mmCIF file of C-alpha atoms in Angstrom:
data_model
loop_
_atom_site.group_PDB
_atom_site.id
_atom_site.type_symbol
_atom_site.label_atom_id
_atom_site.label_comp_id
_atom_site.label_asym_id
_atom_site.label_seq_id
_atom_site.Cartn_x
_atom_site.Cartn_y
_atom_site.Cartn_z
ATOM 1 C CA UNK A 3 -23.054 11.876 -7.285
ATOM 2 C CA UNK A 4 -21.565 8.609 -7.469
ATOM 3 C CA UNK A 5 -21.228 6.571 -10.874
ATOM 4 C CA UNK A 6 -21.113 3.035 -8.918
ATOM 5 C CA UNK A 7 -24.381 3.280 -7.283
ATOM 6 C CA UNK A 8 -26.281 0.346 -8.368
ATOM 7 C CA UNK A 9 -29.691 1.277 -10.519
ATOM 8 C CA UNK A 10 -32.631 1.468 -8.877
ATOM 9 C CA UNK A 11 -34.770 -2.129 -8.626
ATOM 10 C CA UNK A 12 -37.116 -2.592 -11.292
ATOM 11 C CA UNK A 13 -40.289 -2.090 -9.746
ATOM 12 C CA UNK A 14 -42.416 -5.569 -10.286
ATOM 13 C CA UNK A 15 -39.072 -7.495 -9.110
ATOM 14 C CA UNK A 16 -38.560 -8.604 -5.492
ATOM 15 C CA UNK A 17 -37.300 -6.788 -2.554
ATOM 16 C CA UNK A 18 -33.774 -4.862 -3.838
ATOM 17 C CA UNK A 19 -31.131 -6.798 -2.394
ATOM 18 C CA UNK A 20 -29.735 -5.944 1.076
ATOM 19 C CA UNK A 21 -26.668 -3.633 0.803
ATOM 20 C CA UNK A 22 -23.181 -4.624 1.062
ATOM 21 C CA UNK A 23 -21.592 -5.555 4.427
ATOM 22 C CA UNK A 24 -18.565 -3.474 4.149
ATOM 23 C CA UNK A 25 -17.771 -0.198 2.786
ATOM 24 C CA UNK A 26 -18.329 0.080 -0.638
ATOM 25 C CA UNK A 27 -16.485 1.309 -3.024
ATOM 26 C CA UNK A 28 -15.588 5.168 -3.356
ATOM 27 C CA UNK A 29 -13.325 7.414 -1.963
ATOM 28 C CA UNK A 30 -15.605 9.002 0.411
ATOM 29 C CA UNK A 31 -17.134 5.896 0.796
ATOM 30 C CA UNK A 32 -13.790 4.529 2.512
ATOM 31 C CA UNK A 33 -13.864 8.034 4.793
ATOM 32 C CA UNK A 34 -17.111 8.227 6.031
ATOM 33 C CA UNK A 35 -15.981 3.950 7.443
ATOM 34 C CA UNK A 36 -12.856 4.752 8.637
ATOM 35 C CA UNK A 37 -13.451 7.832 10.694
ATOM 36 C CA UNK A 38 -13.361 6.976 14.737
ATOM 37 C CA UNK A 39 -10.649 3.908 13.753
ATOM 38 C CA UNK A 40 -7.381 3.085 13.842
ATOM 39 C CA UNK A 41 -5.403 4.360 11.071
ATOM 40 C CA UNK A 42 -2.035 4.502 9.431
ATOM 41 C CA UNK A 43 -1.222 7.961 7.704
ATOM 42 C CA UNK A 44 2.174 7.570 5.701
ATOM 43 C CA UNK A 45 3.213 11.262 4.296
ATOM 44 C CA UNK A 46 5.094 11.387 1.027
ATOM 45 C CA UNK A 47 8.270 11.775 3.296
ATOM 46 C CA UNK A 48 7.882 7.714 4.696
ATOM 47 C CA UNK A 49 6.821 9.194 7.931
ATOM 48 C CA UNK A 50 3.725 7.121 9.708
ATOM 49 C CA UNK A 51 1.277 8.060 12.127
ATOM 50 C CA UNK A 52 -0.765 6.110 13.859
ATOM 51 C CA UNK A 53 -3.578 6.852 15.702
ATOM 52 C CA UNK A 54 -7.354 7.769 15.523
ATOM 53 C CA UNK A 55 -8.621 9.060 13.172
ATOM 54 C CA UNK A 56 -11.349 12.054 14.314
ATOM 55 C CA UNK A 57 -12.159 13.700 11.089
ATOM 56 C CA UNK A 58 -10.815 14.955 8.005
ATOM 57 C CA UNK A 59 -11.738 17.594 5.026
ATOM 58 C CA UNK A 60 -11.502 17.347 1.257
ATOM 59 C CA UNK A 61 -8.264 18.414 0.741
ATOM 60 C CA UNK A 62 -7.001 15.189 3.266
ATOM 61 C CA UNK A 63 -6.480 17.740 5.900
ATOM 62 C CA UNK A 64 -6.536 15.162 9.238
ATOM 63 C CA UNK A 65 -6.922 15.254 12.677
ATOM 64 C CA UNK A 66 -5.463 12.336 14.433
ATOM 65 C CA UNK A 67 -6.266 11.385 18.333
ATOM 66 C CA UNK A 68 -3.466 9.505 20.115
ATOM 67 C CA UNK A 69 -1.111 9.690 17.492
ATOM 68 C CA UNK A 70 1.981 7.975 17.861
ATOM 69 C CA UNK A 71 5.071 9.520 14.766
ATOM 70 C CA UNK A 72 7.472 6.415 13.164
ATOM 71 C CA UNK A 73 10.212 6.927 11.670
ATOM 72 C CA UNK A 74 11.678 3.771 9.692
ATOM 73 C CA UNK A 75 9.792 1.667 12.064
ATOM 74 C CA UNK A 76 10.852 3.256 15.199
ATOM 75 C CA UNK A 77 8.477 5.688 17.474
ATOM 76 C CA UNK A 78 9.858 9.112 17.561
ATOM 77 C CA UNK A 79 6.905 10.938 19.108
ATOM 78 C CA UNK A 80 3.718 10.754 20.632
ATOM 79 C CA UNK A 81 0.876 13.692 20.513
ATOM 80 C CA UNK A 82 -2.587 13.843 22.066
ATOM 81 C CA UNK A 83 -3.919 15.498 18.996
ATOM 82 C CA UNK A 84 -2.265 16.244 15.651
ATOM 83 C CA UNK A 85 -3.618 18.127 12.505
ATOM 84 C CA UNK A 86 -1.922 17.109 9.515
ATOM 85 C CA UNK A 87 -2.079 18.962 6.721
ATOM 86 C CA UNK A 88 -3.677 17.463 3.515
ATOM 87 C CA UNK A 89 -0.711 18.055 0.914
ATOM 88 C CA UNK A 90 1.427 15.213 2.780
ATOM 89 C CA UNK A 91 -0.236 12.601 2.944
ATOM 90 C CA UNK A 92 0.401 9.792 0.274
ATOM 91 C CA UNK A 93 -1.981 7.137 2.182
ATOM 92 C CA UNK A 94 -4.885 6.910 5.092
ATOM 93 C CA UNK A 95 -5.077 2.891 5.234
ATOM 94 C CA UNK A 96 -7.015 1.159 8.129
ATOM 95 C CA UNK A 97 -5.503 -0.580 11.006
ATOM 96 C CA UNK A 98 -8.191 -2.271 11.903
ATOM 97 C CA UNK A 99 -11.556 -3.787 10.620
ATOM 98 C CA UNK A 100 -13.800 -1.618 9.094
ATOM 99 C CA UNK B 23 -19.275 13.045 10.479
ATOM 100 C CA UNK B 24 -19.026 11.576 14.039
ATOM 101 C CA UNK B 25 -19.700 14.870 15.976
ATOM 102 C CA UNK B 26 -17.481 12.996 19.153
ATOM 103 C CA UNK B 27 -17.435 14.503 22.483
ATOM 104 C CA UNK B 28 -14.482 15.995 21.521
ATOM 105 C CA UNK B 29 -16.670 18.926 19.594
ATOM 106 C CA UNK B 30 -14.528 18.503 16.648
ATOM 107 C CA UNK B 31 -16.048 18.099 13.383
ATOM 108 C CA UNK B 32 -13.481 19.299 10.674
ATOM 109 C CA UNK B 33 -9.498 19.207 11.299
ATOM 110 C CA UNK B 34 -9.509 23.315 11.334
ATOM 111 C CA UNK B 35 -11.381 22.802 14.374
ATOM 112 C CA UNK B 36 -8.364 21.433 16.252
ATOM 113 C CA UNK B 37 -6.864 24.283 15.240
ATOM 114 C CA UNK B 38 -9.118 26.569 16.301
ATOM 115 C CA UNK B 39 -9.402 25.417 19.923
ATOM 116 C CA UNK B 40 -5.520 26.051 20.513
ATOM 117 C CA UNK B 41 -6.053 29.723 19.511
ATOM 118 C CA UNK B 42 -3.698 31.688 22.294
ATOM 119 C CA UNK B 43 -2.483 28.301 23.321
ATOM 120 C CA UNK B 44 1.246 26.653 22.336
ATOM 121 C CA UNK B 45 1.505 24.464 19.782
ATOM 122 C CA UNK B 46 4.303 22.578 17.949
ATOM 123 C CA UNK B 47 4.545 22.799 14.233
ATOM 124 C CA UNK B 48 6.690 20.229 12.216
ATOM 125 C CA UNK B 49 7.402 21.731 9.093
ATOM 126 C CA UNK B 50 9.457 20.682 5.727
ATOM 127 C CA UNK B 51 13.221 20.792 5.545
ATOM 128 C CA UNK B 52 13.296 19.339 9.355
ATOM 129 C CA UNK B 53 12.691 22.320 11.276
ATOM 130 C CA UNK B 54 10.535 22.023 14.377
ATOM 131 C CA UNK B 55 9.219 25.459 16.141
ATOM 132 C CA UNK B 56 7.182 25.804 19.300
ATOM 133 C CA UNK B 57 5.532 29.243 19.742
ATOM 134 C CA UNK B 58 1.830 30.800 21.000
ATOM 135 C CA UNK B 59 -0.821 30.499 18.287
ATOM 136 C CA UNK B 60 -2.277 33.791 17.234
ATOM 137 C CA UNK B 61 -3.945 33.515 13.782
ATOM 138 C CA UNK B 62 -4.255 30.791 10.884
ATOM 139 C CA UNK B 63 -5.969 30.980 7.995
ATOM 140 C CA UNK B 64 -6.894 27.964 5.310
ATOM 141 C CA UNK B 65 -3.809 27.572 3.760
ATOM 142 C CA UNK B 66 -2.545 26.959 7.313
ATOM 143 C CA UNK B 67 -0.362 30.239 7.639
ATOM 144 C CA UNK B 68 0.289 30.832 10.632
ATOM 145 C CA UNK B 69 1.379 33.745 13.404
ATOM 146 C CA UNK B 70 3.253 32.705 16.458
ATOM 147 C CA UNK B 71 4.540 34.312 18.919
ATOM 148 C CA UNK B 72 7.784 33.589 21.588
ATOM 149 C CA UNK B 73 8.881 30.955 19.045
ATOM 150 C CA UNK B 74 11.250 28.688 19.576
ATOM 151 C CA UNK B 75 12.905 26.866 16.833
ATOM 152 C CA UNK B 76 14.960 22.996 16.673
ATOM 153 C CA UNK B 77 17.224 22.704 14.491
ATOM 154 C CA UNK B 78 18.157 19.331 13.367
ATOM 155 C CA UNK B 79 22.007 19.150 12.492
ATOM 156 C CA UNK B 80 22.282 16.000 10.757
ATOM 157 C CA UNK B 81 25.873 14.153 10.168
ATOM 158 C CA UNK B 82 25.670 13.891 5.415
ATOM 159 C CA UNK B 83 28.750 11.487 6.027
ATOM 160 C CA UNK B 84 27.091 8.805 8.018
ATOM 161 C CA UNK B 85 25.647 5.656 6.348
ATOM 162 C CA UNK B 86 22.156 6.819 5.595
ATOM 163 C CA UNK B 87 20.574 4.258 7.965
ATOM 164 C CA UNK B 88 22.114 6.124 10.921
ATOM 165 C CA UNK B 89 21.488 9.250 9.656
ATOM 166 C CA UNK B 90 20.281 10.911 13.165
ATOM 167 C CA UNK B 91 20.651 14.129 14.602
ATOM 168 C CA UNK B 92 23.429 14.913 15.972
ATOM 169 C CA UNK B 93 22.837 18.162 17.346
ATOM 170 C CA UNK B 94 20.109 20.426 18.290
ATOM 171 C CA UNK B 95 20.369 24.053 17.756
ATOM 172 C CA UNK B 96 17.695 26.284 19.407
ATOM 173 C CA UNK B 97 16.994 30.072 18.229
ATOM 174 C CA UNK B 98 14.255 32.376 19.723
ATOM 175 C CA UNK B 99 12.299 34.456 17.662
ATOM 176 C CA UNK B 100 9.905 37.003 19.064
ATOM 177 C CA UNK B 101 7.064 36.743 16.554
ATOM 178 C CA UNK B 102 6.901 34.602 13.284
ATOM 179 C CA UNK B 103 4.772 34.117 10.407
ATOM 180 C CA UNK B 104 5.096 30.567 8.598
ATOM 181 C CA UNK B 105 3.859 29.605 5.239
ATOM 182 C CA UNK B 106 1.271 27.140 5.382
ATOM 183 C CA UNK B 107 2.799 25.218 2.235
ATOM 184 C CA UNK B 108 5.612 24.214 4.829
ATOM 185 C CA UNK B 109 3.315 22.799 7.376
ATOM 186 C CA UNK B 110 3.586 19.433 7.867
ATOM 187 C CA UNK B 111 1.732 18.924 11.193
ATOM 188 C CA UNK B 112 0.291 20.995 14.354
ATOM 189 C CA UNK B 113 0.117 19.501 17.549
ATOM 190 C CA UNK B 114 -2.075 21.670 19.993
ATOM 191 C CA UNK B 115 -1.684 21.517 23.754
ATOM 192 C CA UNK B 116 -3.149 18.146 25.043
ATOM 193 C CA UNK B 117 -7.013 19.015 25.601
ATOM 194 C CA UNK B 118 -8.068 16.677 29.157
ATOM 195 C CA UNK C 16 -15.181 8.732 -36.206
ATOM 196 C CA UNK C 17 -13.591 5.477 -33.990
ATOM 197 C CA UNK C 18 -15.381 4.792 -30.754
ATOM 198 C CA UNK C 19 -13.030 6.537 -27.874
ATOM 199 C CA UNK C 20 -12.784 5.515 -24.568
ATOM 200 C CA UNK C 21 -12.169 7.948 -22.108
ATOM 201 C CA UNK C 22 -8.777 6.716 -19.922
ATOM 202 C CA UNK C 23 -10.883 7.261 -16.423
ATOM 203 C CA UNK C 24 -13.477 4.798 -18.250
ATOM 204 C CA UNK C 25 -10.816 1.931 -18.694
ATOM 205 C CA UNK C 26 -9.566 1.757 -14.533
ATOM 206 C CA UNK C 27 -13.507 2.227 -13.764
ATOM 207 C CA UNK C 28 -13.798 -1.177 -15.325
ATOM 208 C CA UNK C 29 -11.147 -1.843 -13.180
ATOM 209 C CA UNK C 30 -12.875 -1.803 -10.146
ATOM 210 C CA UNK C 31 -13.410 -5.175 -8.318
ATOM 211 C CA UNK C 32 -9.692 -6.283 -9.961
ATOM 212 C CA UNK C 33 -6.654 -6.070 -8.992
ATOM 213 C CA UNK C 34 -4.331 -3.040 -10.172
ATOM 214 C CA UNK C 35 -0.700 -2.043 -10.054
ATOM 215 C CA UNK C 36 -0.274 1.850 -9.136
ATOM 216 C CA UNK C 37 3.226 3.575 -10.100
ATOM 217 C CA UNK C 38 3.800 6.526 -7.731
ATOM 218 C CA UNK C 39 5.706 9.627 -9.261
ATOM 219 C CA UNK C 40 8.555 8.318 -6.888
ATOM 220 C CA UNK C 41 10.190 5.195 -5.951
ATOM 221 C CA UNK C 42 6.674 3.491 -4.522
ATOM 222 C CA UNK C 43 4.370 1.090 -5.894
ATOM 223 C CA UNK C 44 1.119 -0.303 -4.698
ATOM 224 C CA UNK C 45 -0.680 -2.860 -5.948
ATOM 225 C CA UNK C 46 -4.077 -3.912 -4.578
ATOM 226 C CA UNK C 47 -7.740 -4.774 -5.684
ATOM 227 C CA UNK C 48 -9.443 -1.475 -6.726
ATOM 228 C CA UNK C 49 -12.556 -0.798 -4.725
ATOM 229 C CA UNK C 50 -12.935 2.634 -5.775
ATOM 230 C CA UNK C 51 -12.022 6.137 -6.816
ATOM 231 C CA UNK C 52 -13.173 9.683 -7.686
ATOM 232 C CA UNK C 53 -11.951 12.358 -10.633
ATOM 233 C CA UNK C 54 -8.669 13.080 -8.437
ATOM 234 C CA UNK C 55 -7.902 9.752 -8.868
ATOM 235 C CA UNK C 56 -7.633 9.071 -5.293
ATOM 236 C CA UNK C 57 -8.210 5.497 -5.433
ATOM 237 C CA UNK C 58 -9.622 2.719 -2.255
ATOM 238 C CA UNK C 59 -7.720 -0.044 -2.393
ATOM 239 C CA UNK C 60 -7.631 -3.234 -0.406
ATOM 240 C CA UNK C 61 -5.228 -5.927 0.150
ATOM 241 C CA UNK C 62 -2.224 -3.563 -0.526
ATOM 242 C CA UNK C 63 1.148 -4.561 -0.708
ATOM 243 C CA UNK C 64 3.250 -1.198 -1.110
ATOM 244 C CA UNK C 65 6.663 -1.577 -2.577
ATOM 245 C CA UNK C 66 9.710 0.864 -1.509
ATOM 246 C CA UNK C 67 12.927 1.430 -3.370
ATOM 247 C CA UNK C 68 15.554 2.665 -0.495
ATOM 248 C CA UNK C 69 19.163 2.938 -0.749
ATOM 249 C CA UNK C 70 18.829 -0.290 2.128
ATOM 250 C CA UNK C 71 17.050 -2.300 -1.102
ATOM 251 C CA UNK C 72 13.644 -2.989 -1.372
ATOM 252 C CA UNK C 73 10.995 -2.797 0.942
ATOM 253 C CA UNK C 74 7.499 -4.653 0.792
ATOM 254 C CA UNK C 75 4.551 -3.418 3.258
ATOM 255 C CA UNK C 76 1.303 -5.240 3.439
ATOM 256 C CA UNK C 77 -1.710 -2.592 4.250
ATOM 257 C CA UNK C 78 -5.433 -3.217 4.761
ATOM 258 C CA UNK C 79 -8.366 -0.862 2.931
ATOM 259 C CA UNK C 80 -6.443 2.035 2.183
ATOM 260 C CA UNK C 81 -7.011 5.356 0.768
ATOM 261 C CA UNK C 82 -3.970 6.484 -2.151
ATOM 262 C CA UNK C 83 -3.842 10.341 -2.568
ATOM 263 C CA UNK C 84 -4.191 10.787 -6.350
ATOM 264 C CA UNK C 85 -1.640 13.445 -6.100
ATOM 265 C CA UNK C 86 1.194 11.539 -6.062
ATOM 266 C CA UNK C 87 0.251 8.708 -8.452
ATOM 267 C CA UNK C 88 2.159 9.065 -12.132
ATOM 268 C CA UNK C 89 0.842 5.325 -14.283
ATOM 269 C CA UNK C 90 -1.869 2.452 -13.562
ATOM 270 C CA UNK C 91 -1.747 -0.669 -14.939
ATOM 271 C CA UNK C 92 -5.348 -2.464 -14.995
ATOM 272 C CA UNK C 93 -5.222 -6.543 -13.886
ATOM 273 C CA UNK C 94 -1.588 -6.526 -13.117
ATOM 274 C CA UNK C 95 -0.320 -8.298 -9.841
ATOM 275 C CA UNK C 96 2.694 -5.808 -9.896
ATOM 276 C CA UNK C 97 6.391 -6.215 -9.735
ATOM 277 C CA UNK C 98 6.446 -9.460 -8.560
ATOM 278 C CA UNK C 99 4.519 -11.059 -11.151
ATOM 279 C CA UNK C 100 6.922 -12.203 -14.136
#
């Protein structure tokens, strides 16, 4: 599924190494982390929002909890839930650890 | 997937749950619309019903930094179907 | 026959460096490249995202973030972006 999986462990060599701390590296890697944070969705428009993230499908389609819309900086609107749809969004980047 | 209490596991689902209910749609080309949710399919078309639309009426001759709305039209519309390529967002009734 | 490299081959041996991202617009990223998949939706982290507006430039720093492929237009491998010179 996913070309940067590491190889299997050869078998006469000592216990396979414990898997990496944070997320590693792919796409849906990054997803399956950030789902339940804090995120920043930017749209291709400039337009932000911020809230939590509660799930998302493969074509970016999003559903955001608490979501707060910025304009330039500035808050413009607040919604308890908002569905954004896929085709807008330029970024998903966390807000806070992962 | 983190199946939260919330009981929604893909974005559609939000969707789903405001079936008959009124949501706000943002869509391209600044137009706002409010209106009953009747149907939706993948592509995010949509049927609403006792729409209301905002229009933004934006000032071109102001510096672009102050570029705000200056007025707000309204217009009714009985029942409307939108394009789902237009959609930019969907904000259901708050669920508590 | 000379031995081809496929381009997606070149940023996977990208991964783990950093890489500057042209967007079809006036946006740039640069970041270290954790990951991506064949829509070239890349995971990047420490991101600095670079905006052309009519106000001048704008610089935005951004955590582990996920770039929609769809929008990106050039990559270049091991570059720390515009501001290197």
């Amino acid at each position: 599924m996913d070309e940067t999986t590491p190889p299997p462990p050869p078998n006469e060599a000592s216990p396979p190494p414990p898997p990496p701390i944070t997320t590693s590296g792919s796409p849906t890697d990054f997803l399956k982390g950030v789902v339940g944070k804090r995120v920043i969705v930017r749209l291709t428009s400039g337009v932000d929002y911020r809230g939590v993230l509660s799930c998302l499908d493969g074509y970016m389609n999003i559903a955001l909890e608490q979501t707060e819309e910025h304009v330039n900086g500035t808050l413009t609107n607040r919604y308890g839930d908002a569905f954004v749809r896929g085709n807008n969004v330029l970024y998903i980047s966390a807000a806070e650890a992962l | 997937m983190d199946p939260s209490s919330t009981g929604i596991q893909e974005p559609f689902d939000l969707i789903r749950l405001s079936l008959s209910e009124r949501v706000y749609v943002k869509l391209r080309g600044d137009r706002e619309v409010t209106g009953i949710l009747h149907a939706y399919d993948g592509h995010m078309n949509l049927i609403l019903s006792d729409v209301e639309e905002t229009i933004m009426i934006v000032d071109v001759d102001a510096p672009l930094e102050e570029r705000r709305a200056v007025k707000m039209a309204k217009r009714k519309m009985e029942m409307l179907f939108v394009r789902g390529d237009g959609v930019i967002l969907v904000s259901p009734p708050s669920r508590t | 026959m000379a031995s081809q490299i496929l381009p997606l081959e070149l940023i996977d041996r990208c991964i783990g460096s950093r890489i500057w991202v042209i967007m079809k617009s006036d946006r740039e990223f640069t970041g270290t490249l954790l990951g991506f998949d064949d829509f070239v939706n890349m995971v990047l982290e420490d991101v600095t995202e670079y905006e052309t507006t009519p106000q001048g430039k704008k610089k935005t720093k951004l955590a582990q973030t996920l770039l929609n492929g769809n929008n990106i237009c050039m990559l270049i491998p091991g570059s720390a972006g515009p501001d290197e010179s």
